[in-house]
mmCIF file with all atom_site columns, C-alpha atoms in Angstrom:
data_model
loop_
_atom_site.group_PDB
_atom_site.id
_atom_site.type_symbol
_atom_site.label_atom_id
_atom_site.label_alt_id
_atom_site.label_comp_id
_atom_site.label_asym_id
_atom_site.label_entity_id
_atom_site.label_seq_id
_atom_site.pdbx_PDB_ins_code
_atom_site.Cartn_x
_atom_site.Cartn_y
_atom_site.Cartn_z
_atom_site.occupancy
_atom_site.B_iso_or_equiv
_atom_site.pdbx_formal_charge
_atom_site.auth_seq_id
_atom_site.auth_comp_id
_atom_site.auth_asym_id
_atom_site.auth_atom_id
_atom_site.pdbx_PDB_model_num
ATOM 1  C CA . UNK A 1 1  ? -3.678  -16.288 -150.741 1.00 88.00 ? 24  UNK A CA 1
ATOM 2  C CA . UNK A 1 2  ? -3.785  -16.705 -146.715 1.00 95.00 ? 25  UNK A CA 1
ATOM 3  C CA . UNK A 1 3  ? -1.932  -13.333 -145.653 1.00 97.00 ? 26  UNK A CA 1
ATOM 4  C CA . UNK A 1 4  ? -1.551  -9.636  -146.398 1.00 97.00 ? 27  UNK A CA 1
ATOM 5  C CA . UNK A 1 5  ? 1.529   -7.005  -144.916 1.00 98.00 ? 28  UNK A CA 1
ATOM 6  C CA . UNK A 1 6  ? 1.532   -3.685  -144.095 1.00 98.00 ? 29  UNK A CA 1
ATOM 7  C CA . UNK A 1 7  ? 5.370   -2.480  -144.147 1.00 98.00 ? 30  UNK A CA 1
ATOM 8  C CA . UNK A 1 8  ? 6.644   0.863   -143.590 1.00 98.00 ? 31  UNK A CA 1
ATOM 9  C CA . UNK A 1 9  ? 10.594  1.125   -143.797 1.00 98.00 ? 32  UNK A CA 1
ATOM 10 C CA . UNK A 1 10 ? 11.873  4.714   -141.947 1.00 97.00 ? 33  UNK A CA 1
ATOM 11 C CA . UNK A 1 11 ? 15.463  4.856   -142.921 1.00 97.00 ? 34  UNK A CA 1
ATOM 12 C CA . UNK A 1 12 ? 17.712  6.544   -140.165 1.00 97.00 ? 35  UNK A CA 1
ATOM 13 C CA . UNK A 1 13 ? 19.442  9.163   -142.433 1.00 95.00 ? 36  UNK A CA 1
ATOM 14 C CA . UNK A 1 14 ? 19.356  13.352  -142.052 1.00 89.00 ? 37  UNK A CA 1
ATOM 15 C CA . UNK A 1 15 ? 18.496  14.063  -145.359 1.00 94.00 ? 38  UNK A CA 1
ATOM 16 C CA . UNK A 1 16 ? 14.956  14.203  -146.939 1.00 96.00 ? 39  UNK A CA 1
ATOM 17 C CA . UNK A 1 17 ? 15.943  13.400  -150.237 1.00 97.00 ? 40  UNK A CA 1
ATOM 18 C CA . UNK A 1 18 ? 18.071  10.075  -149.143 1.00 97.00 ? 41  UNK A CA 1
ATOM 19 C CA . UNK A 1 19 ? 14.519  8.866   -147.233 1.00 97.00 ? 42  UNK A CA 1
ATOM 20 C CA . UNK A 1 20 ? 12.956  9.033   -150.301 1.00 97.00 ? 43  UNK A CA 1
ATOM 21 C CA . UNK A 1 21 ? 15.803  7.644   -152.300 1.00 97.00 ? 44  UNK A CA 1
ATOM 22 C CA . UNK A 1 22 ? 16.194  4.396   -150.307 1.00 98.00 ? 45  UNK A CA 1
ATOM 23 C CA . UNK A 1 23 ? 12.208  4.075   -149.552 1.00 98.00 ? 46  UNK A CA 1
ATOM 24 C CA . UNK A 1 24 ? 11.920  4.046   -153.839 1.00 98.00 ? 47  UNK A CA 1
ATOM 25 C CA . UNK A 1 25 ? 14.553  1.435   -153.351 1.00 98.00 ? 48  UNK A CA 1
ATOM 26 C CA . UNK A 1 26 ? 12.999  -1.030  -151.003 1.00 98.00 ? 49  UNK A CA 1
ATOM 27 C CA . UNK A 1 27 ? 9.153   -0.445  -152.862 1.00 98.00 ? 50  UNK A CA 1
ATOM 28 C CA . UNK A 1 28 ? 11.076  -1.103  -156.576 1.00 98.00 ? 51  UNK A CA 1
ATOM 29 C CA . UNK A 1 29 ? 12.126  -4.329  -154.564 1.00 98.00 ? 52  UNK A CA 1
ATOM 30 C CA . UNK A 1 30 ? 8.789   -5.046  -153.407 1.00 98.00 ? 53  UNK A CA 1
ATOM 31 C CA . UNK A 1 31 ? 7.191   -4.543  -156.890 1.00 98.00 ? 54  UNK A CA 1
ATOM 32 C CA . UNK A 1 32 ? 9.944   -6.868  -158.430 1.00 98.00 ? 55  UNK A CA 1
ATOM 33 C CA . UNK A 1 33 ? 8.413   -9.649  -156.228 1.00 98.00 ? 56  UNK A CA 1
ATOM 34 C CA . UNK A 1 34 ? 5.234   -10.011 -158.630 1.00 98.00 ? 57  UNK A CA 1
ATOM 35 C CA . UNK A 1 35 ? 3.029   -10.064 -155.593 1.00 98.00 ? 58  UNK A CA 1
ATOM 36 C CA . UNK A 1 36 ? 0.147   -7.847  -155.577 1.00 96.00 ? 59  UNK A CA 1
ATOM 37 C CA . UNK A 1 37 ? 0.748   -4.377  -153.629 1.00 97.00 ? 60  UNK A CA 1
ATOM 38 C CA . UNK A 1 38 ? -0.057  -1.415  -153.086 1.00 95.00 ? 61  UNK A CA 1
ATOM 39 C CA . UNK A 1 39 ? 1.500   2.165   -152.259 1.00 96.00 ? 62  UNK A CA 1
ATOM 40 C CA . UNK A 1 40 ? -0.003  4.279   -149.620 1.00 94.00 ? 63  UNK A CA 1
ATOM 41 C CA . UNK A 1 41 ? 1.555   7.489   -148.084 1.00 93.00 ? 64  UNK A CA 1
ATOM 42 C CA . UNK A 1 42 ? 2.893   5.726   -144.852 1.00 95.00 ? 65  UNK A CA 1
ATOM 43 C CA . UNK A 1 43 ? 3.178   2.381   -145.509 1.00 97.00 ? 66  UNK A CA 1
ATOM 44 C CA . UNK A 1 44 ? 3.249   -0.677  -148.646 1.00 98.00 ? 67  UNK A CA 1
ATOM 45 C CA . UNK A 1 45 ? 0.732   -3.179  -148.234 1.00 97.00 ? 68  UNK A CA 1
ATOM 46 C CA . UNK A 1 46 ? 1.428   -6.712  -149.948 1.00 98.00 ? 69  UNK A CA 1
ATOM 47 C CA . UNK A 1 47 ? -0.659  -9.702  -150.364 1.00 97.00 ? 70  UNK A CA 1
ATOM 48 C CA . UNK A 1 48 ? 0.476   -13.302 -150.362 1.00 97.00 ? 71  UNK A CA 1
ATOM 49 C CA . UNK A 1 49 ? 1.520   -16.719 -148.805 1.00 97.00 ? 72  UNK A CA 1
ATOM 50 C CA . UNK A 1 50 ? 2.435   -16.078 -144.942 1.00 97.00 ? 73  UNK A CA 1
ATOM 51 C CA . UNK A 1 51 ? 6.236   -17.446 -145.569 1.00 97.00 ? 74  UNK A CA 1
ATOM 52 C CA . UNK A 1 52 ? 6.808   -15.652 -148.540 1.00 98.00 ? 75  UNK A CA 1
ATOM 53 C CA . UNK A 1 53 ? 5.948   -12.261 -147.298 1.00 98.00 ? 76  UNK A CA 1
ATOM 54 C CA . UNK A 1 54 ? 7.926   -12.533 -144.142 1.00 98.00 ? 77  UNK A CA 1
ATOM 55 C CA . UNK A 1 55 ? 10.786  -13.210 -146.263 1.00 98.00 ? 78  UNK A CA 1
ATOM 56 C CA . UNK A 1 56 ? 9.910   -9.940  -148.297 1.00 98.00 ? 79  UNK A CA 1
ATOM 57 C CA . UNK A 1 57 ? 9.764   -8.099  -144.639 1.00 98.00 ? 80  UNK A CA 1
ATOM 58 C CA . UNK A 1 58 ? 13.440  -8.993  -144.215 1.00 98.00 ? 81  UNK A CA 1
ATOM 59 C CA . UNK A 1 59 ? 14.634  -8.545  -147.205 1.00 98.00 ? 82  UNK A CA 1
ATOM 60 C CA . UNK A 1 60 ? 12.966  -4.835  -147.048 1.00 98.00 ? 83  UNK A CA 1
ATOM 61 C CA . UNK A 1 61 ? 15.326  -4.054  -144.573 1.00 97.00 ? 84  UNK A CA 1
ATOM 62 C CA . UNK A 1 62 ? 18.659  -5.816  -146.620 1.00 98.00 ? 85  UNK A CA 1
ATOM 63 C CA . UNK A 1 63 ? 17.691  -3.488  -149.732 1.00 98.00 ? 86  UNK A CA 1
ATOM 64 C CA . UNK A 1 64 ? 17.480  -0.315  -147.492 1.00 98.00 ? 87  UNK A CA 1
ATOM 65 C CA . UNK A 1 65 ? 20.971  -1.415  -145.996 1.00 98.00 ? 88  UNK A CA 1
ATOM 66 C CA . UNK A 1 66 ? 22.627  -2.114  -149.062 1.00 98.00 ? 89  UNK A CA 1
ATOM 67 C CA . UNK A 1 67 ? 21.085  0.953   -150.205 1.00 97.00 ? 90  UNK A CA 1
ATOM 68 C CA . UNK A 1 68 ? 23.452  2.971   -147.701 1.00 95.00 ? 91  UNK A CA 1
ATOM 69 C CA . UNK A 1 69 ? 20.836  3.241   -144.704 1.00 96.00 ? 92  UNK A CA 1
ATOM 70 C CA . UNK A 1 70 ? 22.981  2.669   -141.574 1.00 95.00 ? 93  UNK A CA 1
ATOM 71 C CA . UNK A 1 71 ? 19.676  2.222   -139.303 1.00 97.00 ? 94  UNK A CA 1
ATOM 72 C CA . UNK A 1 72 ? 16.237  1.998   -139.701 1.00 98.00 ? 95  UNK A CA 1
ATOM 73 C CA . UNK A 1 73 ? 12.823  1.539   -138.251 1.00 98.00 ? 96  UNK A CA 1
ATOM 74 C CA . UNK A 1 74 ? 10.362  -1.033  -139.687 1.00 98.00 ? 97  UNK A CA 1
ATOM 75 C CA . UNK A 1 75 ? 6.832   -1.143  -138.801 1.00 98.00 ? 98  UNK A CA 1
ATOM 76 C CA . UNK A 1 76 ? 4.709   -4.570  -140.071 1.00 98.00 ? 99  UNK A CA 1
ATOM 77 C CA . UNK A 1 77 ? 1.366   -5.224  -139.936 1.00 98.00 ? 100 UNK A CA 1
ATOM 78 C CA . UNK A 1 78 ? 0.308   -8.654  -140.499 1.00 97.00 ? 101 UNK A CA 1
ATOM 79 C CA . UNK A 1 79 ? -3.173  -10.265 -141.754 1.00 96.00 ? 102 UNK A CA 1
ATOM 80 C CA . UNK A 1 80 ? -2.808  -13.809 -141.395 1.00 96.00 ? 103 UNK A CA 1
ATOM 81 C CA . UNK A 1 81 ? -5.812  -16.665 -142.317 1.00 95.00 ? 104 UNK A CA 1
ATOM 82 C CA . UNK A 1 82 ? -4.000  -20.325 -142.078 1.00 94.00 ? 105 UNK A CA 1
ATOM 83 C CA . UNK A 1 83 ? -7.102  -21.390 -144.216 1.00 92.00 ? 106 UNK A CA 1
ATOM 84 C CA . UNK A 1 84 ? -6.770  -18.849 -146.642 1.00 86.00 ? 107 UNK A CA 1
ATOM 85 C CA . UNK A 1 85 ? -8.901  -16.151 -147.885 1.00 89.00 ? 108 UNK A CA 1
ATOM 86 C CA . UNK A 1 86 ? -7.941  -12.544 -146.158 1.00 92.00 ? 109 UNK A CA 1
ATOM 87 C CA . UNK A 1 87 ? -9.497  -9.290  -147.314 1.00 88.00 ? 110 UNK A CA 1
ATOM 88 C CA . UNK A 1 88 ? -7.807  -8.599  -150.322 1.00 90.00 ? 111 UNK A CA 1
ATOM 89 C CA . UNK A 1 89 ? -5.984  -4.833  -151.196 1.00 88.00 ? 112 UNK A CA 1
ATOM 90 C CA . UNK A 1 90 ? -8.922  -4.388  -153.459 1.00 88.00 ? 113 UNK A CA 1
ATOM 91 C CA . UNK A 1 91 ? -12.038 -5.240  -151.268 1.00 89.00 ? 114 UNK A CA 1
ATOM 92 C CA . UNK A 1 92 ? -10.308 -3.115  -148.809 1.00 90.00 ? 115 UNK A CA 1
ATOM 93 C CA . UNK A 1 93 ? -9.727  0.072   -150.198 1.00 87.00 ? 116 UNK A CA 1
ATOM 94 C CA . UNK A 1 94 ? -11.106 0.670   -154.110 1.00 84.00 ? 117 UNK A CA 1
ATOM 95 C CA . UNK A 1 95 ? -14.070 1.566   -152.910 1.00 85.00 ? 118 UNK A CA 1
ATOM 96 C CA . UNK A 1 96 ? -12.246 4.920   -151.466 1.00 86.00 ? 119 UNK A CA 1
ATOM 97 C CA . UNK A 1 97 ? -10.479 6.147   -154.591 1.00 81.00 ? 120 UNK A CA 1
ATOM 98 C CA . UNK A 1 98 ? -11.737 8.935   -156.655 1.00 73.00 ? 121 UNK A CA 1
ATOM 99 C CA . UNK A 1 99 ? -12.754 7.950   -160.359 1.00 67.00 ? 122 UNK A CA 1
#
């Protein structure tokens, strides 16, 4: 694994329920990729190979558009190490979760 991304898709729609529905569709797509992911309250983190993750970032916006979102803002953070071995989601957050 040489990269991780954090993605936040913010649908530009009026209704809060519509925002949740569209974001849920994007998260369902991310789940379907089979990659390791972590859903947080403001963004979803995904681990994998750089090129595969960039394709997923692109597809997240397409999924939102197909779900009826005519406009959105998408924020992406990328951690990339060409030689591999980026910090994993597990190493970053598990110690902070209540048991």
